[in-house]
Tab-separated table of C-alpha atoms and ligand atoms in Angstrom:
chain	number	residue	atom	x	y	z
A	9	MET	CA	223.811	121.755	71.509
A	10	LYS	CA	222.213	123.297	68.844
A	11	PRO	CA	224.434	125.679	66.495
A	12	GLU	CA	224.063	129.304	66.933
A	13	ARG	CA	221.542	130.647	64.538
A	14	ILE	CA	222.229	133.310	61.705
A	15	ILE	CA	219.451	135.618	61.295
A	16	MET	CA	219.407	138.262	58.416
A	17	HIS	CA	216.994	141.277	58.363
A	18	VAL	CA	216.561	142.808	55.124
A	19	ASP	CA	215.132	146.388	54.807
A	20	MET	CA	214.824	148.392	51.487
A	21	ASP	CA	216.112	151.826	51.423
A	22	ALA	CA	213.774	154.571	51.340
A	23	PHE	CA	211.208	152.230	49.676
A	24	PHE	CA	208.307	154.046	47.949
A	25	ALA	CA	210.518	156.808	47.013
A	26	SER	CA	213.253	154.452	45.462
A	27	VAL	CA	210.664	152.595	43.459
A	28	GLU	CA	209.519	155.876	42.062
A	29	GLU	CA	213.121	156.943	41.182
A	30	LEU	CA	213.346	153.516	39.320
A	31	CYS	CA	210.217	154.490	37.346
A	32	ASP	CA	211.623	157.932	36.370
A	33	PRO	CA	215.321	158.222	36.058
A	34	ALA	CA	215.071	161.919	35.712
A	35	LEU	CA	214.416	161.942	39.611
A	36	ALA	CA	218.024	160.683	40.233
A	37	GLY	CA	219.536	162.985	42.657
A	38	LYS	CA	216.601	165.201	43.391
A	39	PRO	CA	214.626	165.272	46.796
A	40	VAL	CA	211.652	162.928	46.285
A	41	MET	CA	208.821	162.686	48.633
A	42	VAL	CA	205.961	160.057	48.175
A	43	CYS	CA	202.523	161.131	49.616
A	44	GLY	CA	198.823	160.444	49.615
A	45	SER	CA	196.512	162.353	47.411
A	46	ARG	CA	197.730	165.822	46.860
A	47	ASP	CA	194.603	167.637	48.298
A	48	THR	CA	193.439	165.435	51.303
A	49	ARG	CA	194.653	163.599	54.427
A	50	THR	CA	198.260	163.646	53.483
A	51	VAL	CA	201.756	163.296	55.168
A	52	VAL	CA	204.850	162.219	53.704
A	53	ALA	CA	204.921	158.527	53.425
A	54	ALA	CA	208.497	158.034	52.197
A	55	ALA	CA	211.369	160.665	51.743
A	56	ASN	CA	214.517	159.628	49.752
A	57	TYR	CA	217.837	160.392	51.426
A	58	GLU	CA	218.251	163.597	49.448
A	59	ALA	CA	214.861	164.892	50.904
A	60	ARG	CA	216.006	163.947	54.297
A	61	LYS	CA	218.788	166.352	54.133
A	62	TYR	CA	216.155	169.195	54.364
A	63	GLY	CA	214.599	167.635	57.577
A	64	VAL	CA	211.685	165.751	55.999
A	65	SER	CA	210.883	162.301	57.046
A	66	ALA	CA	207.990	159.655	57.170
A	67	GLY	CA	205.066	161.365	58.727
A	68	THR	CA	206.120	165.071	58.030
A	69	PRO	CA	202.933	166.859	56.877
A	70	LEU	CA	202.687	167.903	53.355
A	71	GLY	CA	202.248	171.511	54.162
A	72	ILE	CA	205.537	171.586	56.271
A	73	ALA	CA	207.513	169.467	53.761
A	74	LYS	CA	206.831	171.817	51.001
A	75	VAL	CA	208.032	174.729	53.200
A	76	LYS	CA	211.316	172.620	54.363
A	77	CYS	CA	212.030	171.440	50.865
A	78	PRO	CA	210.523	173.958	48.326
A	79	GLY	CA	212.203	172.473	45.167
A	80	GLY	CA	211.274	168.981	46.177
A	81	ILE	CA	209.356	166.587	44.082
A	82	PHE	CA	206.186	165.280	45.506
A	83	ILE	CA	204.586	162.105	44.034
A	84	GLU	CA	201.283	160.598	44.662
A	85	GLY	CA	201.923	156.937	46.076
A	86	ASP	CA	200.949	154.014	44.037
A	87	PRO	CA	200.390	151.049	46.402
A	88	ASP	CA	199.794	148.450	43.935
A	89	LYS	CA	203.261	149.242	42.448
A	90	TYR	CA	204.995	149.006	45.944
A	91	VAL	CA	203.400	145.669	46.773
A	92	HIS	CA	204.497	144.299	43.534
A	93	ALA	CA	208.089	145.380	43.918
A	94	SER	CA	207.787	144.118	47.488
A	95	LEU	CA	206.531	140.618	46.111
A	96	ARG	CA	209.598	140.532	43.949
A	97	MET	CA	212.089	141.383	46.362
A	98	ASN	CA	210.792	138.488	48.661
A	99	ASP	CA	211.172	136.204	45.668
A	100	VAL	CA	214.934	137.096	45.811
A	101	CYS	CA	215.130	136.467	49.643
A	102	ARG	CA	213.860	133.072	49.041
A	103	GLU	CA	216.778	132.252	46.805
A	104	PHE	CA	219.052	132.600	49.796
A	105	SER	CA	216.856	130.550	52.307
A	106	PRO	CA	213.640	128.756	52.539
A	107	THR	CA	212.841	130.391	55.737
A	108	VAL	CA	211.743	133.810	54.710
A	109	GLU	CA	209.412	135.926	56.944
A	110	ARG	CA	207.750	138.910	55.312
A	111	PHE	CA	207.735	141.539	58.401
A	112	SER	CA	206.342	144.528	56.593
A	113	ILE	CA	205.964	145.817	52.944
A	114	ASP	CA	209.770	146.294	52.676
A	115	GLU	CA	211.268	144.225	55.369
A	116	SER	CA	211.949	140.522	55.540
A	117	PHE	CA	213.620	138.126	58.300
A	118	LEU	CA	215.735	135.113	56.833
A	119	ASP	CA	217.218	132.334	58.665
A	120	VAL	CA	220.192	131.583	56.868
A	121	THR	CA	221.730	129.158	59.599
A	122	GLY	CA	221.686	126.186	57.294
A	123	THR	CA	222.382	127.962	53.858
A	124	ALA	CA	224.965	130.662	54.678
A	125	LYS	CA	227.715	128.293	54.077
A	126	PHE	CA	226.755	127.865	50.362
A	127	PHE	CA	227.480	131.526	49.798
A	128	GLY	CA	230.700	131.514	51.812
A	129	GLY	CA	229.525	132.645	55.356
A	130	PRO	CA	227.079	135.262	56.906
A	131	LEU	CA	228.397	138.367	55.592
A	132	GLU	CA	229.101	137.080	52.042
A	133	THR	CA	225.379	136.072	51.949
A	134	GLY	CA	224.512	139.493	52.793
A	135	ARG	CA	226.468	140.799	50.175
A	136	ALA	CA	225.324	138.264	47.561
A	137	LEU	CA	221.812	139.090	48.333
A	138	LYS	CA	222.392	143.035	48.149
A	139	ARG	CA	224.337	142.426	44.835
A	140	ARG	CA	221.286	140.223	43.348
A	141	ILE	CA	218.691	142.685	44.259
A	142	LYS	CA	220.950	145.840	42.975
A	143	GLU	CA	221.514	143.944	39.649
A	144	GLN	CA	218.112	142.727	39.111
A	145	PHE	CA	216.036	145.884	40.345
A	146	GLY	CA	218.530	148.751	40.749
A	147	LEU	CA	217.297	148.904	44.423
A	148	THR	CA	219.424	149.048	47.598
A	149	VAL	CA	218.726	147.439	50.674
A	150	SER	CA	220.352	147.560	54.053
A	151	ALA	CA	220.845	144.133	55.717
A	152	GLY	CA	221.586	143.258	59.151
A	153	ILE	CA	222.962	139.942	60.486
A	154	GLY	CA	222.972	138.462	64.168
A	155	PRO	CA	222.284	135.460	66.224
A	156	ASN	CA	218.475	136.341	66.454
A	157	LYS	CA	215.844	138.711	65.150
A	158	ILE	CA	216.443	141.657	67.557
A	159	LEU	CA	220.023	141.897	66.916
A	160	ALA	CA	219.504	141.490	62.921
A	161	LYS	CA	217.058	144.133	63.126
A	162	THR	CA	219.095	146.516	65.149
A	163	ALA	CA	222.126	145.795	62.762
A	164	SER	CA	220.426	146.644	59.642
A	165	LYS	CA	219.504	150.121	60.803
A	166	LEU	CA	223.198	150.924	61.926
A	167	GLU	CA	224.607	151.564	58.237
A	168	LYS	CA	221.701	152.804	56.381
A	169	PRO	CA	221.470	153.397	53.470
A	170	ASP	CA	222.955	150.502	51.518
A	171	GLY	CA	224.424	148.908	54.776
A	172	LEU	CA	225.684	145.606	55.727
A	173	THR	CA	226.249	145.253	59.431
A	174	MET	CA	226.783	142.284	61.706
A	175	LEU	CA	226.162	142.282	65.473
A	176	THR	CA	227.363	139.195	67.473
A	177	GLU	CA	226.705	138.686	71.031
A	178	ALA	CA	230.463	139.985	71.736
A	179	ASP	CA	229.449	143.287	70.110
A	180	ILE	CA	226.558	143.833	72.538
A	181	PRO	CA	228.346	145.968	75.283
A	182	ALA	CA	230.161	148.338	72.785
A	183	ARG	CA	227.617	148.508	69.904
A	184	PHE	CA	224.167	147.479	71.002
A	185	HIS	CA	224.053	148.960	74.751
A	186	PRO	CA	224.884	152.409	73.847
A	187	LEU	CA	222.018	152.916	71.513
A	188	PRO	CA	218.942	155.139	72.445
A	189	VAL	CA	216.582	152.896	74.041
A	190	ASP	CA	213.695	153.750	71.546
A	191	LYS	CA	216.023	152.005	68.773
A	192	LEU	CA	215.055	148.622	70.411
A	193	PHE	CA	213.055	146.593	68.223
A	194	GLY	CA	209.599	146.576	69.722
A	195	ILE	CA	209.684	149.786	72.009
A	196	GLY	CA	207.130	152.352	70.844
A	197	ALA	CA	206.778	155.963	71.779
A	198	ARG	CA	204.636	155.294	74.919
A	199	THR	CA	206.866	152.385	76.433
A	200	ALA	CA	210.073	154.793	75.657
A	201	GLU	CA	208.395	157.411	77.597
A	202	LYS	CA	207.543	155.296	80.636
A	203	LEU	CA	211.084	154.130	80.615
A	204	SER	CA	212.527	157.572	80.323
A	205	ARG	CA	210.508	158.411	83.561
A	206	LEU	CA	212.586	155.286	84.880
A	207	GLY	CA	215.672	157.110	84.179
A	208	VAL	CA	216.310	154.784	81.097
A	209	ARG	CA	217.978	156.495	78.166
A	210	THR	CA	219.957	153.686	76.420
A	211	ILE	CA	219.480	149.960	75.864
A	212	GLY	CA	222.492	149.358	78.353
A	213	ASP	CA	220.418	151.407	80.956
A	214	LEU	CA	217.459	149.051	80.285
A	215	SER	CA	219.629	145.930	80.532
A	216	ARG	CA	220.745	147.009	84.072
A	217	LEU	CA	217.418	147.584	85.542
A	218	PRO	CA	216.339	144.976	87.960
A	219	THR	CA	213.607	142.710	86.438
A	220	GLU	CA	211.333	143.194	89.407
A	221	ILE	CA	211.079	146.995	88.496
A	222	LEU	CA	210.313	146.113	84.641
A	223	GLU	CA	207.569	143.496	85.741
A	224	ASN	CA	206.025	145.991	88.101
A	225	THR	CA	205.814	148.643	85.283
A	226	PHE	CA	205.217	146.653	82.398
A	227	GLY	CA	203.706	143.301	83.498
A	228	VAL	CA	204.622	140.120	81.557
A	229	VAL	CA	206.194	142.416	78.970
A	230	GLY	CA	208.737	143.618	81.532
A	231	ARG	CA	210.743	140.152	81.450
A	232	LEU	CA	210.775	140.375	77.377
A	233	LEU	CA	212.130	143.936	77.616
A	234	HIS	CA	214.824	142.914	80.114
A	235	GLU	CA	215.669	139.879	77.696
A	236	ALA	CA	215.479	142.124	74.524
A	237	ALA	CA	217.897	144.628	76.061
A	238	ASN	CA	220.307	142.099	76.669
A	239	GLY	CA	220.286	141.017	73.074
A	240	ARG	CA	218.412	137.780	73.752
A	241	ASP	CA	215.381	136.604	71.540
A	242	ALA	CA	214.498	132.909	70.856
A	243	SER	CA	211.663	133.848	68.544
A	244	PRO	CA	211.902	132.023	65.325
A	245	VAL	CA	211.768	133.160	61.784
A	246	ILE	CA	208.323	131.913	60.492
A	247	ALA	CA	208.276	131.086	56.873
A	248	GLU	CA	205.004	131.942	55.013
A	249	ALA	CA	204.236	128.196	54.318
A	250	ASP	CA	204.431	127.628	58.352
A	251	THR	CA	201.772	130.228	58.854
A	252	PRO	CA	198.430	128.906	59.690
A	253	PRO	CA	196.003	129.854	56.819
A	254	ALA	CA	194.112	132.938	57.472
A	255	LYS	CA	190.408	132.664	58.447
A	256	SER	CA	189.281	135.269	55.984
A	257	VAL	CA	190.651	137.252	53.131
A	258	GLY	CA	189.611	140.965	52.912
A	259	ASN	CA	190.550	144.492	51.820
A	260	SER	CA	189.506	147.877	52.803
A	261	TYR	CA	190.043	151.314	51.578
A	262	THR	CA	189.754	154.708	52.995
A	263	LEU	CA	188.391	157.185	50.461
A	264	LEU	CA	190.420	160.267	49.460
A	265	ARG	CA	187.393	162.235	50.316
A	266	ASP	CA	184.264	161.132	52.064
A	267	SER	CA	181.664	160.531	49.510
A	268	ASP	CA	177.910	159.888	49.253
A	269	ASP	CA	178.171	159.060	45.709
A	270	ASP	CA	176.773	155.604	45.465
A	271	GLU	CA	178.018	155.079	41.775
A	272	HIS	CA	181.642	155.897	42.979
A	273	LEU	CA	181.233	153.839	46.044
A	274	LEU	CA	180.222	150.959	44.171
A	275	ARG	CA	183.297	151.203	41.783
A	276	VAL	CA	185.534	151.275	45.078
A	277	LEU	CA	183.496	148.111	46.071
A	278	LEU	CA	184.229	146.584	42.695
A	279	GLY	CA	187.967	147.171	43.019
A	280	LEU	CA	187.990	145.720	46.496
A	281	SER	CA	186.120	142.538	45.306
A	282	SER	CA	188.489	141.992	42.647
A	283	LYS	CA	191.460	142.192	44.862
A	284	VAL	CA	189.934	139.819	47.415
A	285	ALA	CA	189.054	137.427	44.941
A	286	ARG	CA	192.673	137.544	43.289
A	287	ARG	CA	194.198	136.845	46.636
A	288	LEU	CA	191.533	133.814	47.138
A	289	ARG	CA	192.501	132.660	43.837
A	290	GLY	CA	196.379	133.003	44.386
A	291	ASP	CA	196.017	131.038	47.535
A	292	GLY	CA	194.011	128.315	45.891
A	293	ARG	CA	191.197	128.841	48.078
A	294	ARG	CA	187.354	129.858	47.855
A	295	GLY	CA	185.028	131.449	50.540
A	296	GLN	CA	181.217	131.207	51.380
A	297	THR	CA	180.606	134.168	53.281
A	298	VAL	CA	180.929	137.885	51.908
A	299	THR	CA	181.135	140.637	54.448
A	300	VAL	CA	180.878	144.396	53.408
A	301	THR	CA	182.062	147.129	56.041
A	302	ILE	CA	180.936	150.625	55.571
A	303	ARG	CA	182.226	153.279	57.877
A	304	LEU	CA	180.580	156.730	57.671
A	305	TYR	CA	182.184	160.104	58.026
A	306	ASP	CA	181.664	160.210	61.657
A	307	PHE	CA	183.176	156.583	62.174
A	308	THR	CA	179.944	154.895	62.850
A	309	THR	CA	180.518	151.473	61.282
A	310	PHE	CA	178.216	148.857	59.677
A	311	THR	CA	178.820	145.374	58.664
A	312	ARG	CA	176.712	142.983	56.732
A	313	ALA	CA	177.555	139.711	55.639
A	314	LYS	CA	175.839	136.898	53.466
A	315	THR	CA	176.712	133.219	53.272
A	316	LEU	CA	176.192	131.724	49.763
A	317	ALA	CA	175.036	128.402	48.566
A	318	VAL	CA	178.444	127.503	47.292
A	319	HIS	CA	182.250	128.705	47.857
A	320	VAL	CA	183.368	131.364	45.421
A	321	ASP	CA	186.522	132.955	44.265
A	322	ARG	CA	185.450	134.891	41.193
A	323	ASP	CA	185.387	138.721	40.980
A	324	LYS	CA	181.981	138.841	39.636
A	325	GLU	CA	180.232	136.703	42.214
A	326	ILE	CA	181.923	138.545	45.336
A	327	TYR	CA	181.229	141.838	43.803
A	328	GLU	CA	177.406	141.101	43.087
A	329	THR	CA	177.065	139.803	46.698
A	330	ALA	CA	179.042	142.807	48.232
A	331	ARG	CA	176.844	145.095	45.983
A	332	GLY	CA	173.504	143.513	47.147
A	333	LEU	CA	174.746	144.034	50.958
A	334	PHE	CA	175.997	147.579	50.204
A	335	LEU	CA	172.721	148.761	48.514
A	336	CYS	CA	170.647	147.114	51.122
A	337	GLU	CA	172.488	148.818	54.091
A	338	ARG	CA	172.358	152.191	52.048
A	339	ALA	CA	168.843	151.933	51.893
A	340	LYS	CA	168.511	151.327	55.566
A	341	SER	CA	170.712	152.478	58.339
A	342	ALA	CA	173.623	154.002	56.449
A	343	GLY	CA	171.214	156.218	54.676
A	344	ARG	CA	172.926	158.653	52.276
A	345	ARG	CA	175.189	159.859	54.768
A	346	PRO	CA	178.998	160.297	53.426
A	347	VAL	CA	181.186	157.398	53.635
A	348	ARG	CA	184.545	157.236	54.707
A	349	LEU	CA	185.842	153.600	54.331
A	350	LEU	CA	184.654	150.452	52.368
A	351	GLY	CA	185.724	147.045	53.300
A	352	VAL	CA	185.040	143.573	51.623
A	353	SER	CA	186.106	140.256	53.088
A	354	VAL	CA	185.364	136.670	52.568
A	355	SER	CA	185.358	134.089	54.983
A	356	GLY	CA	184.231	130.383	55.473
A	357	LEU	CA	187.425	129.234	53.476
A	358	ALA	CA	188.016	126.097	52.100
A	359	THR	CA	190.447	124.827	49.639
A	360	LYS	CA	189.431	124.953	46.010
A	361	GLN	CA	189.046	121.190	45.734
A	362	ALA	CA	187.021	120.928	48.782
A	363	GLY	CA	184.722	123.917	47.827
A	364	ALA	CA	184.013	122.737	44.316
A	365	GLN	CA	181.465	120.464	44.470
A	366	LEU	CA	179.785	121.998	41.707
A	367	TRP	CA	182.947	122.120	39.831
A	368	LEU	CA	181.807	120.090	36.836
A	369	LEU	CA	178.511	121.437	36.409
A	370	GLU	CA	179.918	124.840	36.573
A	371	GLN	CA	182.655	124.338	34.149
A	372	ASN	CA	180.217	124.599	31.311
A	373	TYR	CA	178.712	127.935	32.294
A	374	TRP	CA	181.972	129.579	33.817
A	375	GLY	CA	184.597	127.768	31.702
A	376	ARG	CA	185.511	130.497	29.265
A	377	TYR	CA	185.426	133.186	32.115
A	378	ASP	CA	187.544	131.101	34.235
A	379	GLY	CA	190.120	130.689	31.411
A	380	MET	CA	190.168	134.440	30.811
A	381	VAL	CA	190.479	134.929	34.659
A	382	ARG	CA	193.669	132.521	34.924
A	383	ALA	CA	195.056	134.390	31.943
A	384	ALA	CA	194.639	137.721	33.623
A	385	ASP	CA	196.067	136.482	36.968
A	386	ARG	CA	199.326	135.338	35.003
A	387	ILE	CA	199.476	138.587	33.366
A	388	ARG	CA	199.087	140.570	36.604
A	389	ASP	CA	201.638	138.100	38.397
A	390	ARG	CA	204.116	139.109	35.751
A	391	TYR	CA	203.528	142.818	35.108
A	392	GLY	CA	201.785	143.986	38.300
A	393	GLU	CA	198.192	144.688	39.523
A	394	ARG	CA	197.395	147.633	37.520
A	395	VAL	CA	198.031	146.159	33.911
A	396	LEU	CA	194.613	144.580	33.867
A	397	THR	CA	191.315	145.697	35.405
A	398	TRP	CA	187.708	146.169	34.911
A	399	GLY	CA	186.776	148.600	32.082
A	400	ARG	CA	184.496	150.180	34.530
A	401	LEU	CA	187.334	151.159	36.757
A	402	VAL	CA	189.442	152.500	34.022
A	403	ARG	CA	186.820	154.894	32.535
A	404	HIS	CA	186.540	156.622	35.977
A	405	ALA	CA	190.223	156.403	36.880
A	406	PRO	CA	192.241	159.645	37.416
A	407	ALA	CA	193.533	158.592	33.919
A	408	ALA	CA	190.935	160.495	32.323
A	409	GLN	CA	192.438	163.674	34.009
A	410	ASN	CA	195.336	164.455	31.438
A	411	HIS	CA	197.234	161.404	32.238
A	412	GLN	CA	198.179	158.645	29.846
A	413	MET	CA	199.112	155.163	30.947
A	414	LEU	CA	202.538	154.051	30.077
A	415	SER	CA	203.651	150.595	30.698
A	416	HIS	CA	207.167	150.382	32.209
A	417	GLN	CA	209.531	147.689	32.550
A	418	ILE	CA	212.752	148.474	34.344
A	419	ALA	CA	215.191	146.084	35.202
A	420	GLY	CA	212.903	143.095	36.005
A	421	LEU	CA	210.296	145.232	37.615
A	422	SER	CA	207.366	146.072	35.580
A	423	TRP	CA	204.260	148.031	35.826
A	424	GLU	CA	202.084	150.679	34.753
A	425	LYS	CA	202.666	154.234	35.179
A	426	LYS	CA	200.688	157.440	34.909
A	427	ALA	CA	202.444	160.170	33.072
A	428	SER	CA	200.975	163.670	32.981
A	429	THR	CA	200.393	164.956	29.525
A	430	SER	CA	199.573	168.562	30.355
B	512	DCP	N1	205.517	154.126	55.226
B	512	DCP	C1	204.412	154.883	55.214
B	512	DCP	N2	204.014	155.654	56.210
B	512	DCP	C2	205.081	155.880	57.360
B	512	DCP	C3	206.029	155.184	57.352
B	512	DCP	C4	206.529	154.371	56.161
B	512	DCP	O1	203.544	154.729	54.308
B	512	DCP	N3	204.500	156.657	58.251
B	512	DCP	C5	205.788	153.404	54.033
B	512	DCP	C6	206.857	154.068	52.953
B	512	DCP	C7	208.183	153.581	53.250
B	512	DCP	C8	207.875	152.019	53.536
B	512	DCP	O2	206.626	152.156	54.332
B	512	DCP	O3	209.058	153.809	52.066
B	512	DCP	C9	208.810	151.525	54.322
B	512	DCP	O4	208.935	152.220	55.649
B	512	DCP	P1	210.546	152.482	56.327
B	512	DCP	O5	210.084	152.952	57.846
B	512	DCP	O6	211.265	151.096	56.265
B	512	DCP	O7	210.999	153.619	55.525
B	512	DCP	P2	211.791	153.588	54.231
B	512	DCP	O8	211.931	152.469	53.516
B	512	DCP	O9	211.183	154.730	53.260
B	512	DCP	O10	213.161	154.214	54.620
B	512	DCP	P3	214.603	153.534	55.535
B	512	DCP	O11	215.521	153.820	54.165
B	512	DCP	O12	214.595	154.506	56.551
B	512	DCP	O13	214.125	152.258	55.625
B	513	CA	CA1	212.922	150.538	54.656
């Protein structure tokens, strides 16, 4: 018989807001909310626990948050910084098990069945991981431990923030079943609403509902719901190395305001091309087909693709191709109508070796450029994405608006930070 699994779920507390507090110690103890651009399309993305006392949470519209928490500090989010912090946290998780699945920007599952004994048992492993993250980065996380993903994820929520909770099968009747059904991993608002029409309030109510009723209402998902409500889940933790390689690598960006300014749109395209190129290089892959997506203000969407003669992973080649496709589309169907979203992706992927037939010939031409790109990638790996970028993007960045760029290094996490000089 297989030994019972030991699964840990790690969830950063008030993630974006906590990273901001790390950047600026003056924020400690104050209500902090991270949001999108100050003037458009914005809701609170993360509220620290101090701000939550005023009734603000993720998804609260900015206007309402300002009324509920008038003395609060509102910070424009900086996704690159959070991704950087997230990757560093995941590196720490991998010190505790080789089987780590990144589940979202601030959540990971670890299968510690084989490794927990080295740390003195499941709870000791959780304590050691929390201590390591706290000491190295100054951030708190909540960890949940259980025999499967469902119980581990439920456990991590029970004592937030800075929690460490274990749910075993024996805890199911007293600690799992009394929870509201929408706390069950995988139940969204619509399923919760359908369940409430069936008279289901708690996870226990769901576990007692005959499977036939669930299957009639939810189809095949019905059986899974029944299993989940009984604390059973056989799904494995899938380590990144076990995930089949993606067929394409892409990034898209919704503009803060719709724009018909092609110069501005091309700068966005350059930023996206650089990101995609960097991800390809990070994966040791190159791609042959570049695709550009243009979504207009009214959600009409155009995609155009071009397949190149060789596989590429350089910012320059991807951007030049994306630029050609973009300008061609602007001259035709997309006209000069305002754009809402731009995307760049590269497909037709091959490993660098397979895609490098022209490698020797190319080396003479690209040698110094590639050396520079490799050095830049290493610097970004260490200090975050924003420390180095194209001059063209810097000149037009919000930095021009009374901001100076400061390089920050806080307890092992380093990045560049905007500081208002006005
Ligand atoms: N996030 C977002 N928009 C949302 C919800 C979340 O941009 N509607 C971002 C900000 C969060 C991060 O994702 O910091 C992680 O989401 P969580 O739901 O885990 O929330 P927090 O980490 O902020 O808080 P908690 O301590 O409850 O986990
Ligand atoms: Ca979180």
